[in-house]
Short mmCIF file of C-alpha atoms in Angstrom, two decimals:
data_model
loop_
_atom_site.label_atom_id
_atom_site.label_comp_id
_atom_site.label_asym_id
_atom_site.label_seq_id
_atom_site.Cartn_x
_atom_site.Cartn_y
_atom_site.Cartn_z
CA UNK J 268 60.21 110.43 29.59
CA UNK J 269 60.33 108.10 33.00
CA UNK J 270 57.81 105.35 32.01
CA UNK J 271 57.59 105.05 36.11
CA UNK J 272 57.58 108.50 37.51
CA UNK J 273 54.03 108.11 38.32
CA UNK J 274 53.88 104.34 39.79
CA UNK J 275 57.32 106.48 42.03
CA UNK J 276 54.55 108.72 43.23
CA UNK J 277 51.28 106.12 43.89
CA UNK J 278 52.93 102.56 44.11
CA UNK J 279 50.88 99.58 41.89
CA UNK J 280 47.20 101.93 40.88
CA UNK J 281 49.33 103.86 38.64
CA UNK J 282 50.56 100.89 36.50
CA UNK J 283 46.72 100.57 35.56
CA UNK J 284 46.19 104.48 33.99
CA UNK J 285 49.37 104.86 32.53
CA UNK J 286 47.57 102.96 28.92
CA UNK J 287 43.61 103.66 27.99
CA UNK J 288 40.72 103.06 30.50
CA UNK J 289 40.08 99.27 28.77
CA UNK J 290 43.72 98.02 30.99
CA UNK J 291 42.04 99.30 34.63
CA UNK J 292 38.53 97.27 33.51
CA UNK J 293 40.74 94.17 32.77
CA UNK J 294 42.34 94.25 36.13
CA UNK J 295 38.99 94.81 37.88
CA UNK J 296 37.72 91.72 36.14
CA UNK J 297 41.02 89.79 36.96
CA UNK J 298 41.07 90.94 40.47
CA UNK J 299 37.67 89.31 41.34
CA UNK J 300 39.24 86.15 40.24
CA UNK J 301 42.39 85.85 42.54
CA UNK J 302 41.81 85.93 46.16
CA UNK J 303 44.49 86.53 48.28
CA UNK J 304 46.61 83.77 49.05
CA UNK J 305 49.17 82.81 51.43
CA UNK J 306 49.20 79.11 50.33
CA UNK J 307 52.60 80.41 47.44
CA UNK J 308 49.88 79.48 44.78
CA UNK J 309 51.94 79.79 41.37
CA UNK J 310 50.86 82.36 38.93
CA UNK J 311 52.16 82.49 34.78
CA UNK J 312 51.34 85.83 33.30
CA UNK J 313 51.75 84.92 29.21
CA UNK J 314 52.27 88.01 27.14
CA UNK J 315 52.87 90.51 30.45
CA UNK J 316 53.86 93.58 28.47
CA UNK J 317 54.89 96.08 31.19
CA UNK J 318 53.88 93.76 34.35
CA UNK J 319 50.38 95.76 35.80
CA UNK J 320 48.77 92.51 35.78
CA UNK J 321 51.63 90.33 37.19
CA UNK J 322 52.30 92.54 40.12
CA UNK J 323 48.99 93.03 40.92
CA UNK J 324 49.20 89.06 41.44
CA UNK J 325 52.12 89.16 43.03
CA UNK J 326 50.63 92.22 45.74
CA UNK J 327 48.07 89.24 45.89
CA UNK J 328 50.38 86.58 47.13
CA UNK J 329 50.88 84.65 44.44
CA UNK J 330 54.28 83.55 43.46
CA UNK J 331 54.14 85.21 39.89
CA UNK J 332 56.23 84.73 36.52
CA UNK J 333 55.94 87.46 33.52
CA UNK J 334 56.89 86.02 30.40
CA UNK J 335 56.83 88.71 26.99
CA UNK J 336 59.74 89.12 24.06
CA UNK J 337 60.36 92.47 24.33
CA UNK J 338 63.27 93.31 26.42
CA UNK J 339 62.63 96.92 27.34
CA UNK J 340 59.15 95.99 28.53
CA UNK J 341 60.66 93.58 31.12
CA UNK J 342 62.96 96.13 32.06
CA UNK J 343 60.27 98.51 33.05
CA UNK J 344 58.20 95.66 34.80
CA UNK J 345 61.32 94.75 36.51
CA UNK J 346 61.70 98.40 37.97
CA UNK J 347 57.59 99.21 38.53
CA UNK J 348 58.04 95.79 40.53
CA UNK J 349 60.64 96.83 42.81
CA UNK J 350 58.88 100.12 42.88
CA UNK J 351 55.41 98.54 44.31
CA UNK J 352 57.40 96.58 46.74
CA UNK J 353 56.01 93.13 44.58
CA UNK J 354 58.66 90.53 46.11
CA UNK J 355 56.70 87.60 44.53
CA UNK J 356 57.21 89.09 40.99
CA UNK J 357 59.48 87.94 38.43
CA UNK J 358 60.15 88.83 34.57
CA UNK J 359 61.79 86.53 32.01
CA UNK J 360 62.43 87.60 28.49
CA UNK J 361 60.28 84.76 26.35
CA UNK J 362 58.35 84.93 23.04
CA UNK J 363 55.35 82.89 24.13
CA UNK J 364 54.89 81.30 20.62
CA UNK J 365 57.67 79.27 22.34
CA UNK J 366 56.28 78.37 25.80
CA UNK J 367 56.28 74.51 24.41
CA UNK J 368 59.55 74.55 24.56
CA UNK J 369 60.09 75.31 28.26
CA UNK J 370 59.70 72.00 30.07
CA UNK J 371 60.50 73.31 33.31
CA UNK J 372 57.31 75.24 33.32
CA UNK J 373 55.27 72.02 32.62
CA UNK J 374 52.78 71.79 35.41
CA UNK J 375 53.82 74.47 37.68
CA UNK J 376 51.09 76.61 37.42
CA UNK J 377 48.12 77.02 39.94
CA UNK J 378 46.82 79.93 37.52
CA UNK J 379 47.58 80.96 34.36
CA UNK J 380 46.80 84.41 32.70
CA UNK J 381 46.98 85.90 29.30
CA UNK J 382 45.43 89.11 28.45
CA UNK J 383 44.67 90.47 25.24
CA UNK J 384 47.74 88.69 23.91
CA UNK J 385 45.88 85.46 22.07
CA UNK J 386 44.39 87.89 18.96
CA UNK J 387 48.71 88.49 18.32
CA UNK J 388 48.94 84.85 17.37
CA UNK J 389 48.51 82.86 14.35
CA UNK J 390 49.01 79.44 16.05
CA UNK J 391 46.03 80.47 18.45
CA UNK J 392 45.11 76.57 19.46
CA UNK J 393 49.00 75.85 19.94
CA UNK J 394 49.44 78.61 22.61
CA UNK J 395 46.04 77.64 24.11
CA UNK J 396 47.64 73.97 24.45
CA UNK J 397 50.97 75.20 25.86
CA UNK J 398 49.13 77.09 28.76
CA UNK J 399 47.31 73.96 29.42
CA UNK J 400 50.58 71.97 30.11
CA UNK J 401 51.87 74.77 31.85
CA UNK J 402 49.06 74.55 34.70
CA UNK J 403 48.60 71.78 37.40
CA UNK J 404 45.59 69.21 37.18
CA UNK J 405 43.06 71.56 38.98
CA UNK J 406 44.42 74.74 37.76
CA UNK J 407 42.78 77.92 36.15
CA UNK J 408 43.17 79.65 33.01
CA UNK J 409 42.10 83.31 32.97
CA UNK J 410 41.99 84.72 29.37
CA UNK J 411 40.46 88.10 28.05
CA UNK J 412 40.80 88.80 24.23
CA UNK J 413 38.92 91.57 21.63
CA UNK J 414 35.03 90.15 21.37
CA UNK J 415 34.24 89.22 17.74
CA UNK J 416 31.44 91.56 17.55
CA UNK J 417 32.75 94.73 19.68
CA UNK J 418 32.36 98.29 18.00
CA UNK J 419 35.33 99.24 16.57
CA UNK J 420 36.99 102.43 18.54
CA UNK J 421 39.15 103.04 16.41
CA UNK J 422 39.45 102.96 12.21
CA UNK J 423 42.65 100.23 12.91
CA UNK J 424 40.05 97.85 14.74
CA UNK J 425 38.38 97.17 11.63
CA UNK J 426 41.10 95.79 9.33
CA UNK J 427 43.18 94.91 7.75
CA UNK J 428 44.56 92.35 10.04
CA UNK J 429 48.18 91.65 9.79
CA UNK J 430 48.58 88.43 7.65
CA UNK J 431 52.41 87.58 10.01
CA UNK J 432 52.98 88.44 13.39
CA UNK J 433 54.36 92.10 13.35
CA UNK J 434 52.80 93.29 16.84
CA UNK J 435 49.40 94.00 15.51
CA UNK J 436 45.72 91.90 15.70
CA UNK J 437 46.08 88.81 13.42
CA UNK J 438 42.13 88.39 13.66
CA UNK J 439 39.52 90.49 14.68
CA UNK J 440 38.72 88.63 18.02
CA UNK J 441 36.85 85.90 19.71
CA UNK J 442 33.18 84.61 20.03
CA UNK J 443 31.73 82.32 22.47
CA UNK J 444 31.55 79.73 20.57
CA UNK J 445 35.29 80.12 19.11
CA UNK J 446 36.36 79.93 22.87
CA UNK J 447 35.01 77.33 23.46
CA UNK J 448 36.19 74.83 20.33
CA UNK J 449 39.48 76.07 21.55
CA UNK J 450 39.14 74.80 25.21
CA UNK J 451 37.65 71.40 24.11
CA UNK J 452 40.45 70.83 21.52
CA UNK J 453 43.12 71.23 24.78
CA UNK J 454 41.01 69.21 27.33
CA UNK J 455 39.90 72.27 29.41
CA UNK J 456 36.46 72.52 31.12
CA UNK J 457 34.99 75.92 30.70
CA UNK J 458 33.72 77.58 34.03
CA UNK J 459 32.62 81.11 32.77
CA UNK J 460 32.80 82.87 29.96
CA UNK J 461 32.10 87.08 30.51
CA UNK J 462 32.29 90.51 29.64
CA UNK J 463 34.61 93.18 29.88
CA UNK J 464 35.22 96.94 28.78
CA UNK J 465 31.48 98.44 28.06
CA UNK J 466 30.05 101.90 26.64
CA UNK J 467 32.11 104.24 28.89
CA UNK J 468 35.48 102.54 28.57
CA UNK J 469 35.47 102.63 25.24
CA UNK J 470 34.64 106.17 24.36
CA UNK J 471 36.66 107.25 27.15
CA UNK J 472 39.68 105.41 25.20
CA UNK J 473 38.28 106.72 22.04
CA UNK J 474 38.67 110.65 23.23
CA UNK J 475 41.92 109.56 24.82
CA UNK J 476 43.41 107.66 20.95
CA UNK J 477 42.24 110.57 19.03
CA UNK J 478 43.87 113.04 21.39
CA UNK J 479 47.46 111.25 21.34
CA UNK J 480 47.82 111.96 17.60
CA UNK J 481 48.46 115.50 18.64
CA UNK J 482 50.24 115.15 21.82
CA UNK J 483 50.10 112.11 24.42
CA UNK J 484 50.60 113.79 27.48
CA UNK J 485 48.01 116.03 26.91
CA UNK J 486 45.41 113.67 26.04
CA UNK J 487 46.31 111.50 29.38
CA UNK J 488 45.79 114.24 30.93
CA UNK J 489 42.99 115.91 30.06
CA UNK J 490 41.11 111.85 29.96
CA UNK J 491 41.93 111.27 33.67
CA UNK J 492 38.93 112.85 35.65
CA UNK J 493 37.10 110.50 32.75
CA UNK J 494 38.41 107.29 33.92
CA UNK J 495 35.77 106.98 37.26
CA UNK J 496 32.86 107.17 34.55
CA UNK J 497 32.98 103.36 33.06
CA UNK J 498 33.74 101.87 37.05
CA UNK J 499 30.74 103.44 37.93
CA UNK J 500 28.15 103.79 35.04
CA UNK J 501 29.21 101.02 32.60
CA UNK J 502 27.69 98.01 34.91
CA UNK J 503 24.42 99.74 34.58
CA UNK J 504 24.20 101.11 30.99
CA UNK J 505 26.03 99.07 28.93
CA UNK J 506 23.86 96.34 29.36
CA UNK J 507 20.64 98.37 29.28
CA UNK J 508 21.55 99.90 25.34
CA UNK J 509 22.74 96.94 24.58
CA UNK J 510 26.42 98.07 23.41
CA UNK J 511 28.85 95.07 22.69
CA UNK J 512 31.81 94.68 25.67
CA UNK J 513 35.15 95.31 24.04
CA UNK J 514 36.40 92.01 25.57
CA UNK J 515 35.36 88.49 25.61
CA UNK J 516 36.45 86.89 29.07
CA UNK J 517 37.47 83.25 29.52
CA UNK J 518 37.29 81.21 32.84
CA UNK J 519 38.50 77.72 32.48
CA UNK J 520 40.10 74.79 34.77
CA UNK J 521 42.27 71.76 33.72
CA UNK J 522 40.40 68.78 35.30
CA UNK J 523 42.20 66.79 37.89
CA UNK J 524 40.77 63.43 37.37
#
C-alpha cells in the first residue's frame, strides 16, 4: 500500500491522520510553539519517524533536520517532503542514542524537538544532555512524552515494559517532577510544562486500535469523521471530569548567560 497516496491528494494535513488522533493533538500543541520565521532559525527533530512534525517546521520556515534509525521511515519522510513542497526539510539516517557523537551538530540548533521518542530510551538523562549541546545558548527544547499517570488505552500501556530497547516503552512515562530533575541535571531552565491528548483523543484512538486488529483500513476509515471531536470538545471536558492527558509536555530554554 502507498504510505503517501493520501499526503499526493491533500499536501502536509494528511501526514497528521495517517496514525491515531493523539499525532494531530501533538502537532496542534507544537504548532503554537513555532511561529513562522524567515530569520533560517535551525530546527533538530530527534526521533522523526515518518517526518509530520519536521515538515510541518520546515512549511514554518525553519531550516529543519530529521534524525531516526530506521531507514524506510526516512525514505517515506524524504518523499511526503518533496510531496508538501517542504524545501527546508532534510532526513538523515541516525539512532539518536548516538547524537553525542555528532559534533557537527553541537550548537546549531535554535529549537530542538523530540516527540514521544524519550519513553524508547534507557539512557533517558544522556539523550536529554545531548539535545542540550545540540541547541544554541538561548535555544528551546520542545518535548512531549506518555504522562506517568495517563489511563491506559490500550492493555500494552500497562506493562510489561521492555527491559532493552526493542522499539517498545522502556517506562511507563513522565511526571512533573521527573521532568524536571531531568532539565536541572543538563542545565536547562524550564519555561512550561503542559498537557496534551485528553478524553476524546484517546477513545477516539481506542475505537481506532481495537478496530485495526481486524482490518486497518477499515478502522481508519470508519474513525475519520471522529477525529474533529477531541479539537473541539477535549479543551472543555477533559479538564472538567478530570481525565488524565495522555501526554506530559515540556517547554524548556538553554540559558545564554
Amino acid at each position: 500500500m502507498d504510505k503517501s497516496a493520501l499526503v499526493r491528494l491533500t499536501g502536509f494535513p494528511a501526514t497528521l491522520i495517517h496514525g491515531d488522533p493523539l499525532v494531530l493533538d501533538r502537532w496542534l500543541w507544537l504548532k503554537s510553539r513555532l511561529p513562522k520565521t524567515r530569520n533560517n532559525e535551525r530546527l533538530l527533530d530527534v526521533g522523526c519517524g515518518t517526518g509530520a512534525f519536521s515538515i510541518g517546521a520546515a512549511l514554518r520556515g525553519y531550516c529543519t533536520l530529521g534524525l531516526s534509525w530506521d531507514l524506510r521511515n526516512q525514505s517515506v519522510a524524504k518523499e511526503r517532503a518533496i510531496l508538501c513542497g517542504a524545501t527546508l526539510v532534510d532526513f538523515e539516517v541516525l539512532d539518536v542514542r548516538h547524537l553525542d557523537h555528532r559534533a557537527d551538530l553541537v550548537g546549531m540548533f535554535d529549537v530542538v524537538i523530540c516527540l514521544e521518542t524519550i519513553e524508547h530510551i534507557i539512557e533517558d538523562l544522556k539523550l536529554m544532555q545531548s539535545m542540550t549541546h545540540c541547541l544554541k545558548p538561548g535555544g528551546r527544547l520542545l518535548l512531549t512524552t506518555p504522562y506517568l499517570l495517563y489511563s491506559a488505552i490500550a492493555e500494552g500501556d500497562m506493562g510489561p515494559y521492555s527491559i532493552v530497547e526493542d522499539g517498545w516503552h522502556v517506562r511507563r512515562g513522565y511526571s512533573k517532577v521527573m521532568l524536571e530533575e531531568l532539565c536541572d541535571r543538563v542545565g536547562l531552565r524550564i519555561e512550561c510544562i503542559s498537557y496534551c491528548s485528553g478524553y476524546f483523543s484517546q477513545k477516539v484512538t481506542t475505537v481506532m486500535r481495537h478496530l485495526s486488529n481486524t482490518n486497518a483500513v477499515l478502522a481508519w476509515a470508519l474513525t475519520l469523521p471522529l477525529r474533529a471531536l477531541p479539537v473541539l470538545l477535549d479543551p472543555i471536558v477533559t479538564p472538567m471530569i478530570n481525565w488524565p492527558y495522555y501526554s506530559i509536555c515540556l517547554e524548556a530554554y538553554r540559558p545564554r548567560l
